[in-house]
mmCIF file of C-alpha atoms in Angstrom:
data_model
loop_
_atom_site.group_PDB
_atom_site.id
_atom_site.type_symbol
_atom_site.label_atom_id
_atom_site.label_comp_id
_atom_site.label_asym_id
_atom_site.label_seq_id
_atom_site.Cartn_x
_atom_site.Cartn_y
_atom_site.Cartn_z
ATOM 1 C CA MET E 249 -22.713 -5.122 -2.218
ATOM 2 C CA GLU E 250 -26.765 -4.022 -2.980
ATOM 3 C CA ARG E 251 -28.582 -7.500 -3.681
ATOM 4 C CA ILE E 252 -32.352 -6.678 -4.845
ATOM 5 C CA PRO E 253 -34.944 -9.183 -2.678
ATOM 6 C CA ILE E 254 -37.117 -11.057 -4.788
ATOM 7 C CA LEU E 255 -40.690 -11.589 -3.111
ATOM 8 C CA ARG E 256 -42.380 -15.142 -3.943
ATOM 9 C CA MET E 257 -46.246 -14.681 -3.906
ATOM 10 C CA GLY E 258 -47.549 -17.618 -4.813
ATOM 11 C CA PRO E 259 -46.909 -18.660 -8.446
ATOM 12 C CA THR E 260 -45.339 -15.050 -9.214
ATOM 13 C CA LEU E 261 -42.033 -13.503 -8.176
ATOM 14 C CA LEU E 262 -42.087 -9.951 -7.286
ATOM 15 C CA VAL E 263 -38.872 -7.581 -7.421
ATOM 16 C CA THR E 264 -39.287 -3.784 -6.889
ATOM 17 C CA ILE E 265 -36.358 -2.076 -8.289
ATOM 18 C CA GLN E 266 -35.611 0.696 -6.076
ATOM 19 C CA VAL E 267 -31.815 1.666 -6.591
ATOM 20 C CA ASP E 268 -30.314 3.007 -9.614
ATOM 21 C CA MET E 269 -28.842 -0.255 -11.426
ATOM 22 C CA GLN E 270 -25.129 -0.941 -12.054
ATOM 23 C CA ASP E 271 -23.867 -3.318 -14.010
ATOM 24 C CA GLN E 272 -22.928 -5.807 -10.853
ATOM 25 C CA THR E 273 -26.264 -5.377 -9.484
ATOM 26 C CA ALA E 274 -28.421 -6.044 -12.623
ATOM 27 C CA MET E 275 -26.067 -9.010 -13.309
ATOM 28 C CA THR E 276 -26.866 -10.209 -9.648
ATOM 29 C CA LEU E 277 -30.307 -9.820 -10.012
ATOM 30 C CA GLN E 278 -30.904 -11.885 -13.208
ATOM 31 C CA GLU E 279 -28.998 -14.837 -11.611
ATOM 32 C CA ASP E 280 -30.830 -14.570 -8.616
ATOM 33 C CA LEU E 281 -34.038 -14.697 -10.421
ATOM 34 C CA ALA E 282 -32.754 -17.272 -12.890
ATOM 35 C CA ALA E 283 -31.915 -19.486 -10.190
ATOM 36 C CA LYS E 284 -35.649 -18.562 -8.227
ATOM 37 C CA ILE E 285 -37.595 -19.486 -11.025
ATOM 38 C CA ALA E 286 -35.593 -22.694 -11.724
ATOM 39 C CA ASP E 287 -36.235 -23.304 -7.536
ATOM 40 C CA THR E 288 -39.765 -22.512 -7.330
ATOM 41 C CA GLY E 289 -41.178 -23.280 -10.585
ATOM 42 C CA ALA E 290 -42.788 -20.054 -10.815
ATOM 43 C CA ASN E 291 -44.311 -18.992 -14.280
ATOM 44 C CA GLY E 292 -44.503 -15.063 -13.422
ATOM 45 C CA VAL E 293 -41.930 -12.393 -12.704
ATOM 46 C CA MET E 294 -43.208 -9.058 -11.764
ATOM 47 C CA ILE E 295 -40.832 -6.239 -12.105
ATOM 48 C CA ASP E 296 -42.133 -2.989 -10.081
ATOM 49 C CA ILE E 297 -40.017 0.086 -11.271
ATOM 50 C CA SER E 298 -42.473 2.971 -9.882
ATOM 51 C CA ALA E 299 -38.986 4.075 -7.897
ATOM 52 C CA LEU E 300 -37.107 4.614 -11.154
ATOM 53 C CA GLU E 301 -37.279 8.187 -12.549
ATOM 54 C CA ILE E 302 -34.842 7.530 -15.209
ATOM 55 C CA VAL E 303 -35.170 4.213 -17.466
ATOM 56 C CA ASP E 304 -32.047 4.292 -19.478
ATOM 57 C CA SER E 305 -31.078 2.117 -22.259
ATOM 58 C CA PHE E 306 -29.024 0.093 -20.053
ATOM 59 C CA VAL E 307 -32.214 -0.986 -17.563
ATOM 60 C CA GLY E 308 -34.076 -1.101 -20.705
ATOM 61 C CA ARG E 309 -31.602 -3.789 -21.934
ATOM 62 C CA MET E 310 -31.805 -5.490 -18.548
ATOM 63 C CA LEU E 311 -35.444 -5.938 -18.463
ATOM 64 C CA SER E 312 -35.568 -7.201 -22.240
ATOM 65 C CA SER E 313 -32.709 -9.323 -20.894
ATOM 66 C CA ILE E 314 -34.668 -10.704 -17.890
ATOM 67 C CA SER E 315 -38.173 -11.081 -19.667
ATOM 68 C CA GLY E 316 -35.787 -12.850 -21.972
ATOM 69 C CA ILE E 317 -34.609 -15.269 -19.540
ATOM 70 C CA ALA E 318 -37.454 -15.780 -17.514
ATOM 71 C CA ARG E 319 -39.338 -17.018 -21.170
ATOM 72 C CA ILE E 320 -36.778 -19.974 -21.451
ATOM 73 C CA LEU E 321 -37.143 -20.883 -17.868
ATOM 74 C CA SER E 322 -41.380 -21.088 -19.138
ATOM 75 C CA ALA E 323 -42.269 -18.031 -17.077
ATOM 76 C CA ASP E 324 -43.825 -14.595 -18.058
ATOM 77 C CA THR E 325 -42.302 -11.540 -17.366
ATOM 78 C CA VAL E 326 -44.680 -7.803 -16.675
ATOM 79 C CA VAL E 327 -43.109 -4.458 -15.978
ATOM 80 C CA VAL E 328 -45.246 -2.155 -13.484
ATOM 81 C CA GLY E 329 -45.634 1.006 -12.072
ATOM 82 C CA MET E 330 -43.878 2.695 -14.814
ATOM 83 C CA GLN E 331 -44.008 6.606 -14.248
ATOM 84 C CA PRO E 332 -45.852 8.217 -17.139
ATOM 85 C CA ALA E 333 -42.728 10.275 -17.663
ATOM 86 C CA VAL E 334 -40.773 7.709 -17.855
ATOM 87 C CA ALA E 335 -43.053 6.034 -20.889
ATOM 88 C CA ILE E 336 -42.855 9.603 -22.669
ATOM 89 C CA THR E 337 -38.985 9.559 -22.488
ATOM 90 C CA LEU E 338 -38.666 6.127 -23.524
ATOM 91 C CA VAL E 339 -40.541 6.564 -26.454
ATOM 92 C CA GLU E 340 -39.236 10.058 -27.279
ATOM 93 C CA LEU E 341 -35.863 8.295 -27.303
ATOM 94 C CA GLY E 342 -37.027 5.526 -29.667
ATOM 95 C CA LEU E 343 -36.157 2.905 -26.805
ATOM 96 C CA SER E 344 -38.476 0.012 -27.069
ATOM 97 C CA LEU E 345 -38.651 -2.583 -24.265
ATOM 98 C CA THR E 346 -38.486 -5.529 -26.728
ATOM 99 C CA GLY E 347 -40.657 -8.630 -25.466
ATOM 100 C CA VAL E 348 -41.291 -6.701 -22.278
ATOM 101 C CA ARG E 349 -44.985 -6.587 -21.201
ATOM 102 C CA THR E 350 -46.181 -3.579 -19.043
ATOM 103 C CA ALA E 351 -49.084 -2.965 -17.026
ATOM 104 C CA LEU E 352 -50.114 -0.188 -15.133
ATOM 105 C CA ASN E 353 -49.344 -1.079 -11.290
ATOM 106 C CA VAL E 354 -49.132 -4.252 -9.676
ATOM 107 C CA GLU E 355 -52.388 -5.299 -9.394
ATOM 108 C CA ARG E 356 -53.298 -5.150 -13.016
ATOM 109 C CA GLY E 357 -50.071 -6.609 -13.610
ATOM 110 C CA MET E 358 -51.163 -9.971 -11.733
ATOM 111 C CA GLN E 359 -54.192 -9.280 -13.512
ATOM 112 C CA LEU E 360 -52.587 -9.832 -17.092
ATOM 113 C CA LEU E 361 -50.509 -12.744 -15.177
ATOM 114 C CA ASP E 362 -53.391 -14.691 -14.731
ATOM 115 C CA ARG E 363 -54.827 -13.745 -18.056
ATOM 116 C CA ILE E 364 -51.218 -14.888 -19.784
ATOM 117 C CA ARG E 365 -51.705 -18.192 -17.437
ATOM 118 C CA GLN E 366 -55.281 -19.167 -18.703
ATOM 119 C CA GLU E 367 -54.095 -18.686 -22.091
ATOM 120 C CA ASN E 368 -50.695 -20.781 -21.811
ATOM 121 C CA ALA E 369 -53.215 -23.732 -20.337
ATOM 122 C CA LEU E 370 -55.301 -23.404 -23.092
ATOM 123 C CA GLU E 371 -52.593 -23.994 -25.892
ATOM 124 C CA PRO E 372 -52.288 -27.877 -26.933
ATOM 125 C CA MET O 254 -34.002 11.774 -2.089
ATOM 126 C CA GLU O 255 -34.861 7.998 -1.942
ATOM 127 C CA ARG O 256 -38.404 7.279 -1.533
ATOM 128 C CA ILE O 257 -39.653 3.861 -0.627
ATOM 129 C CA PRO O 258 -42.454 2.620 -3.237
ATOM 130 C CA ILE O 259 -45.838 1.306 -1.589
ATOM 131 C CA LEU O 260 -46.872 -1.717 -3.639
ATOM 132 C CA ARG O 261 -50.934 -2.065 -3.588
ATOM 133 C CA MET O 262 -52.201 -5.782 -3.739
ATOM 134 C CA GLY O 263 -56.034 -5.721 -2.983
ATOM 135 C CA PRO O 264 -56.736 -4.823 0.745
ATOM 136 C CA THR O 265 -52.908 -4.923 1.710
ATOM 137 C CA LEU O 266 -49.513 -2.540 1.244
ATOM 138 C CA LEU O 267 -46.101 -4.239 0.425
ATOM 139 C CA VAL O 268 -43.287 -2.167 1.036
ATOM 140 C CA THR O 269 -39.632 -3.804 0.524
ATOM 141 C CA ILE O 270 -37.007 -2.427 2.435
ATOM 142 C CA GLN O 271 -33.747 -2.376 0.519
ATOM 143 C CA VAL O 272 -31.582 0.978 1.626
ATOM 144 C CA ASP O 273 -30.222 1.290 4.507
ATOM 145 C CA MET O 274 -32.697 3.757 6.631
ATOM 146 C CA GLN O 275 -31.419 7.419 7.178
ATOM 147 C CA ASP O 276 -33.619 9.758 9.487
ATOM 148 C CA GLN O 277 -35.439 11.462 6.276
ATOM 149 C CA THR O 278 -36.025 8.044 4.092
ATOM 150 C CA ALA O 279 -37.601 6.449 7.352
ATOM 151 C CA MET O 280 -39.701 9.473 7.735
ATOM 152 C CA THR O 281 -40.939 9.695 4.382
ATOM 153 C CA LEU O 282 -41.954 6.227 4.563
ATOM 154 C CA GLN O 283 -44.239 6.470 7.712
ATOM 155 C CA GLU O 284 -46.048 9.361 6.099
ATOM 156 C CA ASP O 285 -46.155 7.797 2.421
ATOM 157 C CA LEU O 286 -47.486 5.089 4.174
ATOM 158 C CA ALA O 287 -50.172 6.686 6.354
ATOM 159 C CA ALA O 288 -51.224 8.605 3.251
ATOM 160 C CA LYS O 289 -51.775 5.457 1.175
ATOM 161 C CA ILE O 290 -53.555 3.778 4.174
ATOM 162 C CA ALA O 291 -56.183 6.530 4.187
ATOM 163 C CA ASP O 292 -56.325 6.915 0.342
ATOM 164 C CA THR O 293 -56.741 3.135 -0.239
ATOM 165 C CA GLY O 294 -58.746 2.084 3.005
ATOM 166 C CA ALA O 295 -55.762 -0.617 3.136
ATOM 167 C CA ASN O 296 -56.486 -2.673 5.958
ATOM 168 C CA GLY O 297 -52.892 -4.501 5.977
ATOM 169 C CA VAL O 298 -49.302 -3.746 5.683
ATOM 170 C CA MET O 299 -46.567 -5.971 5.010
ATOM 171 C CA ILE O 300 -42.555 -4.869 4.988
ATOM 172 C CA ASP O 301 -40.224 -7.085 3.607
ATOM 173 C CA ILE O 302 -37.056 -6.990 5.224
ATOM 174 C CA SER O 303 -35.181 -9.675 4.143
ATOM 175 C CA ALA O 304 -32.413 -7.292 2.301
ATOM 176 C CA LEU O 305 -31.450 -5.949 5.928
ATOM 177 C CA GLU O 306 -28.306 -7.562 6.926
ATOM 178 C CA ILE O 307 -28.384 -5.272 10.020
ATOM 179 C CA VAL O 308 -31.517 -4.243 12.205
ATOM 180 C CA ASP O 309 -30.642 -1.930 14.976
ATOM 181 C CA SER O 310 -32.456 0.058 17.511
ATOM 182 C CA PHE O 311 -33.495 2.748 14.899
ATOM 183 C CA VAL O 312 -34.780 0.467 12.323
ATOM 184 C CA GLY O 313 -36.488 -1.482 15.514
ATOM 185 C CA ARG O 314 -38.539 1.837 16.471
ATOM 186 C CA MET O 315 -39.209 2.651 12.616
ATOM 187 C CA LEU O 316 -40.958 -0.484 12.351
ATOM 188 C CA SER O 317 -43.020 -0.424 15.670
ATOM 189 C CA SER O 318 -43.851 2.911 14.985
ATOM 190 C CA ILE O 319 -45.071 1.911 11.405
ATOM 191 C CA SER O 320 -47.304 -0.637 12.949
ATOM 192 C CA GLY O 321 -48.555 1.956 15.564
ATOM 193 C CA ILE O 322 -49.488 4.343 13.059
ATOM 194 C CA ALA O 323 -51.072 1.886 10.693
ATOM 195 C CA ARG O 324 -52.946 0.364 13.751
ATOM 196 C CA ILE O 325 -54.641 3.676 14.646
ATOM 197 C CA LEU O 326 -55.481 3.709 10.837
ATOM 198 C CA SER O 327 -57.210 0.286 11.571
ATOM 199 C CA ALA O 328 -54.528 -1.539 9.395
ATOM 200 C CA ASP O 329 -52.680 -4.349 10.700
ATOM 201 C CA THR O 330 -48.668 -4.806 10.198
ATOM 202 C CA VAL O 331 -46.868 -7.907 9.337
ATOM 203 C CA VAL O 332 -43.041 -7.871 9.157
ATOM 204 C CA VAL O 333 -41.838 -10.271 6.570
ATOM 205 C CA GLY O 334 -38.274 -12.081 5.591
ATOM 206 C CA MET O 335 -36.124 -11.222 8.636
ATOM 207 C CA GLN O 336 -32.869 -13.265 8.163
ATOM 208 C CA PRO O 337 -31.827 -15.694 10.793
ATOM 209 C CA ALA O 338 -28.871 -13.369 12.073
ATOM 210 C CA VAL O 339 -30.899 -10.873 12.326
ATOM 211 C CA ALA O 340 -33.499 -12.295 14.806
ATOM 212 C CA ILE O 341 -30.640 -13.629 17.025
ATOM 213 C CA THR O 342 -29.221 -10.362 17.036
ATOM 214 C CA LEU O 343 -32.395 -8.867 18.278
ATOM 215 C CA VAL O 344 -32.779 -11.163 20.592
ATOM 216 C CA GLU O 345 -28.899 -10.614 21.903
ATOM 217 C CA LEU O 346 -29.354 -7.395 22.305
ATOM 218 C CA GLY O 347 -32.519 -7.547 23.822
ATOM 219 C CA LEU O 348 -34.319 -5.319 21.317
ATOM 220 C CA SER O 349 -38.032 -6.090 20.925
ATOM 221 C CA LEU O 350 -39.960 -5.247 18.223
ATOM 222 C CA THR O 351 -42.837 -3.888 20.352
ATOM 223 C CA GLY O 352 -46.532 -4.452 18.942
ATOM 224 C CA VAL O 353 -45.186 -5.605 15.520
ATOM 225 C CA ARG O 354 -46.066 -9.228 14.811
ATOM 226 C CA THR O 355 -43.590 -11.224 12.344
ATOM 227 C CA ALA O 356 -43.832 -14.233 9.726
ATOM 228 C CA LEU O 357 -41.347 -16.354 7.794
ATOM 229 C CA ASN O 358 -41.849 -14.925 4.047
ATOM 230 C CA VAL O 359 -44.527 -13.086 2.181
ATOM 231 C CA GLU O 360 -46.788 -15.942 1.681
ATOM 232 C CA ARG O 361 -46.850 -16.778 5.423
ATOM 233 C CA GLY O 362 -47.323 -12.963 6.115
ATOM 234 C CA MET O 363 -50.267 -12.723 3.428
ATOM 235 C CA GLN O 364 -51.586 -16.003 5.474
ATOM 236 C CA LEU O 365 -51.671 -14.266 8.903
ATOM 237 C CA LEU O 366 -53.229 -10.779 7.676
ATOM 238 C CA ASP O 367 -55.672 -13.040 5.990
ATOM 239 C CA ARG O 368 -56.295 -14.774 9.480
ATOM 240 C CA ILE O 369 -56.657 -11.240 11.362
ATOM 241 C CA ARG O 370 -58.765 -10.115 9.042
ATOM 242 C CA GLN O 371 -61.334 -12.864 9.953
ATOM 243 C CA GLU O 372 -60.684 -12.304 13.531
ATOM 244 C CA ASN O 373 -61.602 -8.646 13.264
ATOM 245 C CA ALA O 374 -64.332 -9.237 11.227
ATOM 246 C CA LEU O 375 -65.670 -11.901 13.878
ATOM 247 C CA GLU O 376 -65.311 -9.205 16.550
ATOM 248 C CA PRO O 377 -68.731 -7.452 17.572
#
């Protein structure tokens, strides 16, 4: 079975999605990611979808759901690398990535996560 | 056709190999990586193979060859995340990853690349 690797980079976990997501792959990714956040105490998750040429409602829901799970485990999620055509299709189809933050690429995503960390640190 | 995404993180390009490499995928990866090094001026390449359960002589040669191409374009390559069983098999089969540096995980790989950069900077 396909298993998507989760790379740790300091306080951030990085996931690169390269394969078409099937139910089982998506489920395993959610479980692995939740376990890894708990294990490492990571407070940021970055999901790179630059290899995906299609983001349908299944993948959209999966991204929202990962983001929600991470949020409960006090980690913020940023989806990066979305192809322009994918963004257009998402809007045309009326699919909103509820609760999912996006950034253009990994570097901007890292900056966004740093900013979120600073904001969180300021909260009482 | 499968295309393996190459993520830029500052001066380092990160590649996560998740699929079994076919001739065409490997060829495309080499070309994409060479183009990306030239485009970005990156001086480090990190290849994560934690998802690979088998590294045969084809993949071994591909890693050596990527490392050689990157070297010519003045970038250093580090292979990270090799599973222990893969390391054992490589040695048992007598496959040496010629010219390929390895590190346990992405974080150690980043440290190694930083160290290599400092050494390179010291050279006359």
